[in-house]
């Protein structure tokens, strides 16, 4: 809708109101009512970026009884505490931050992973059985758990069979998570395989990916351990978080009980470099124990 | 609970005036939340046995009687029903002026068979203040209440301050005065320490050994001590305070923040006794109770929120017993064959504002090492560093390469030990291992260390994924 169109609507509404005898005030409702004897205050909306870490950490409560304590309390949680209010409502700053964070979340979800990043790591791209874009991806998780026929053909053709470690990357619910972490975690896993004397299969990228797709990959490639790096469902304003799902010799019919996961991988949770090294340590343990998931846990007891 | 493990820990506090020992049981539990990397936590600290508080046995004013001290400790082991071999961790603290007394080594030798393999000796005013503040409960109070608390521990001969902010030590300082700067029995002055004389001079009070001072005279002395206590709290100084400080004044002022008092003076601060005669004051042969009263009556302190600590007299020994063990992060790189290690000096290369490339890092480590007069053929050492920002992979490789380049200057069998604050040990360890070949390697994280610290690193726990550490410092001031 362009501005001119908008203005036409506004004018039409104003005209209608006037016809009904309701005259809009010359001062808009946005400015605060003037106290008797005072000239009306000017409305100044001058807010810095509320999304910077410093702005997020600064309390919105006026005159707190213990400002050090409040700041310390706020540092213990990403929840929106200590933000203050204006009368019964959110402060403008809180509202803007909320909207900005929601936008980050939606962007991460709806966007595709940057192809340049995939090229950097020589990841070829395949798709699941989703054909109708992100909308269908969100509505049909069952289709996201299966490779398309074309994908099966390409994977079978291009990938080394029966490696110790097969590494796959999936967009999942956050393209931003893959973009934020892949450059850090990928080379650590790659180098770790070398140090640990493990063969690494041909890595590739899966679009419209759900975790269950690991079974299809297992059936096709028979790796000892499959590692799937996948974007996590973004939280409000937090879209960088990635998971590493892992399974020992995955195959059709496997469920989450056969899998392990390291979640919350991002600088701020488990950092991606360290997560990469830990992932490999866990993979080696899976190979030694010939098990993953619940079975591996029970063996530890 | 799954994966729980108990450790017996001992704390021995050999103070200027009194000696105490406490045995604790620490419970270590594996905390595993779905999807998170499991980690180890100390979930419980339980006191198994605490000794009486006895006077530190002395041969003369300067020298501790190591044999009698060992005898006392041996007795307490028997009373507690604990064999020295059961002890897995803990600390011996030789506090205050005693630490400077010549026979610290002799003491350690005399109690070596009692203290077990992993018991460390800590000394140095800054560490004492921290341990007292953890034992008194100031540290946990500041964490639970999201606030800043200053703990003031005053014993017979030393006064330590420690400022805790949200559970973490923010600053500490120490002075060498306490309740025993003047010794009195039967109304007669038996001894005055050098610090006691300074305090008397500053208060304009004159008496000598053999004199019978009035209560008013003694009050003026303890009022002067109260004044320096305020300096200790607020990180300020005065001509008298300057003489008594063993460290620089605390860089973080506790002014206006809650204060706790521990140590013997703390005990009488919260549970005062009526003091109407010199005999009342000198029930322990010194002026400690009167110092507590002066502190209670001090108008400047009435503006402070004074908190009652969980422990007063036993704060230091309890801290030594239950609060000195720390755990590394749970993603580390450890060649287990080289553990445990004792008395490893920590060097901190200066990498501030330098580019993180391999050559700079190797050079900075080499330079830091030259500051220590170490014999590279026999002495172990650890390289410690904190990164100010999150790392990317090329930086990780540069750091690893820097460590490897540096290690080429070491004998081939010498382990490479790196300790970092941020959670990168396993990634760094893996990367270094790929470059370094057969050299033993230990990379641990989530431990912040300063140059001059010494550490003991225990045998790994939790399937080799965590190591227990005790940080100590053997720097003696002045």
mmCIF file of C-alpha atoms in Angstrom, chain A residues 66 68-70 72-73 75-76 183-184 187-189 191-193 195 261-264 267 269-271 273-278 280-281 285 301, chain B residues 2 34-38 145-148 166 257 330-333 390-394 396 422-428 430 433-434 445 463 465:
data_model
loop_
_atom_site.group_PDB
_atom_site.id
_atom_site.type_symbol
_atom_site.label_atom_id
_atom_site.label_comp_id
_atom_site.label_asym_id
_atom_site.label_seq_id
_atom_site.Cartn_x
_atom_site.Cartn_y
_atom_site.Cartn_z
ATOM 1 C CA UNK A 66 18.696 -1.437 44.482
ATOM 2 C CA UNK A 68 23.070 -2.892 41.274
ATOM 3 C CA UNK A 69 20.911 -5.774 42.428
ATOM 4 C CA UNK A 70 18.414 -5.232 39.629
ATOM 5 C CA UNK A 72 22.653 -8.370 38.519
ATOM 6 C CA UNK A 73 19.259 -10.058 38.537
ATOM 7 C CA UNK A 75 22.071 -10.646 33.965
ATOM 8 C CA UNK A 76 20.951 -14.052 35.215
ATOM 9 C CA UNK A 183 32.344 -21.773 9.837
ATOM 10 C CA UNK A 184 33.361 -22.556 13.389
ATOM 11 C CA UNK A 187 36.567 -27.341 10.466
ATOM 12 C CA UNK A 188 36.828 -28.568 14.074
ATOM 13 C CA UNK A 189 34.921 -31.744 13.189
ATOM 14 C CA UNK A 191 40.288 -31.724 11.796
ATOM 15 C CA UNK A 192 39.126 -33.903 14.687
ATOM 16 C CA UNK A 193 38.383 -36.789 12.342
ATOM 17 C CA UNK A 195 43.459 -36.383 14.539
ATOM 18 C CA UNK A 261 21.688 -34.378 20.676
ATOM 19 C CA UNK A 262 23.903 -31.510 21.717
ATOM 20 C CA UNK A 263 21.739 -28.432 21.596
ATOM 21 C CA UNK A 264 22.152 -24.748 22.265
ATOM 22 C CA UNK A 267 28.578 -18.269 21.138
ATOM 23 C CA UNK A 269 25.544 -21.327 24.810
ATOM 24 C CA UNK A 270 27.988 -24.120 24.072
ATOM 25 C CA UNK A 271 30.367 -22.381 21.694
ATOM 26 C CA UNK A 273 34.343 -24.780 18.435
ATOM 27 C CA UNK A 274 34.020 -26.652 21.706
ATOM 28 C CA UNK A 275 30.788 -28.309 20.570
ATOM 29 C CA UNK A 276 32.611 -29.642 17.502
ATOM 30 C CA UNK A 277 35.328 -31.250 19.615
ATOM 31 C CA UNK A 278 32.789 -32.693 22.040
ATOM 32 C CA UNK A 280 33.643 -36.028 17.945
ATOM 33 C CA UNK A 281 34.426 -37.324 21.412
ATOM 34 C CA UNK A 285 32.316 -43.267 22.278
ATOM 35 C CA UNK A 301 25.331 -47.533 34.219
ATOM 36 C CA UNK B 2 23.129 -40.792 39.251
ATOM 37 C CA UNK B 34 18.749 -33.278 28.017
ATOM 38 C CA UNK B 35 20.768 -31.986 25.097
ATOM 39 C CA UNK B 36 23.373 -30.295 27.283
ATOM 40 C CA UNK B 37 26.923 -31.457 27.794
ATOM 41 C CA UNK B 38 26.978 -33.116 31.251
ATOM 42 C CA UNK B 145 20.917 -11.601 47.129
ATOM 43 C CA UNK B 146 22.420 -10.191 43.923
ATOM 44 C CA UNK B 147 24.471 -7.771 45.926
ATOM 45 C CA UNK B 148 27.963 -6.807 47.066
ATOM 46 C CA UNK B 166 27.356 -11.798 43.128
ATOM 47 C CA UNK B 257 27.489 -1.999 51.047
ATOM 48 C CA UNK B 330 33.565 -30.601 31.474
ATOM 49 C CA UNK B 331 35.003 -30.430 27.977
ATOM 50 C CA UNK B 332 38.762 -30.640 28.395
ATOM 51 C CA UNK B 333 41.732 -32.445 26.871
ATOM 52 C CA UNK B 390 34.726 -15.356 21.258
ATOM 53 C CA UNK B 391 37.124 -17.181 18.952
ATOM 54 C CA UNK B 392 36.711 -18.259 15.354
ATOM 55 C CA UNK B 393 38.435 -21.266 13.825
ATOM 56 C CA UNK B 394 41.445 -19.512 12.235
ATOM 57 C CA UNK B 396 41.942 -21.236 17.350
ATOM 58 C CA UNK B 422 36.775 -19.564 28.395
ATOM 59 C CA UNK B 423 35.233 -22.834 27.311
ATOM 60 C CA UNK B 424 37.611 -23.813 24.489
ATOM 61 C CA UNK B 425 39.799 -26.485 26.054
ATOM 62 C CA UNK B 426 38.612 -29.487 24.129
ATOM 63 C CA UNK B 427 38.675 -27.759 20.744
ATOM 64 C CA UNK B 428 42.098 -26.276 21.523
ATOM 65 C CA UNK B 430 42.214 -31.470 19.814
ATOM 66 C CA UNK B 433 47.180 -32.685 19.628
ATOM 67 C CA UNK B 434 46.940 -32.808 15.835
ATOM 68 C CA UNK B 445 39.207 -24.505 30.924
ATOM 69 C CA UNK B 463 35.216 -40.560 32.892
ATOM 70 C CA UNK B 465 36.170 -35.265 31.476
#
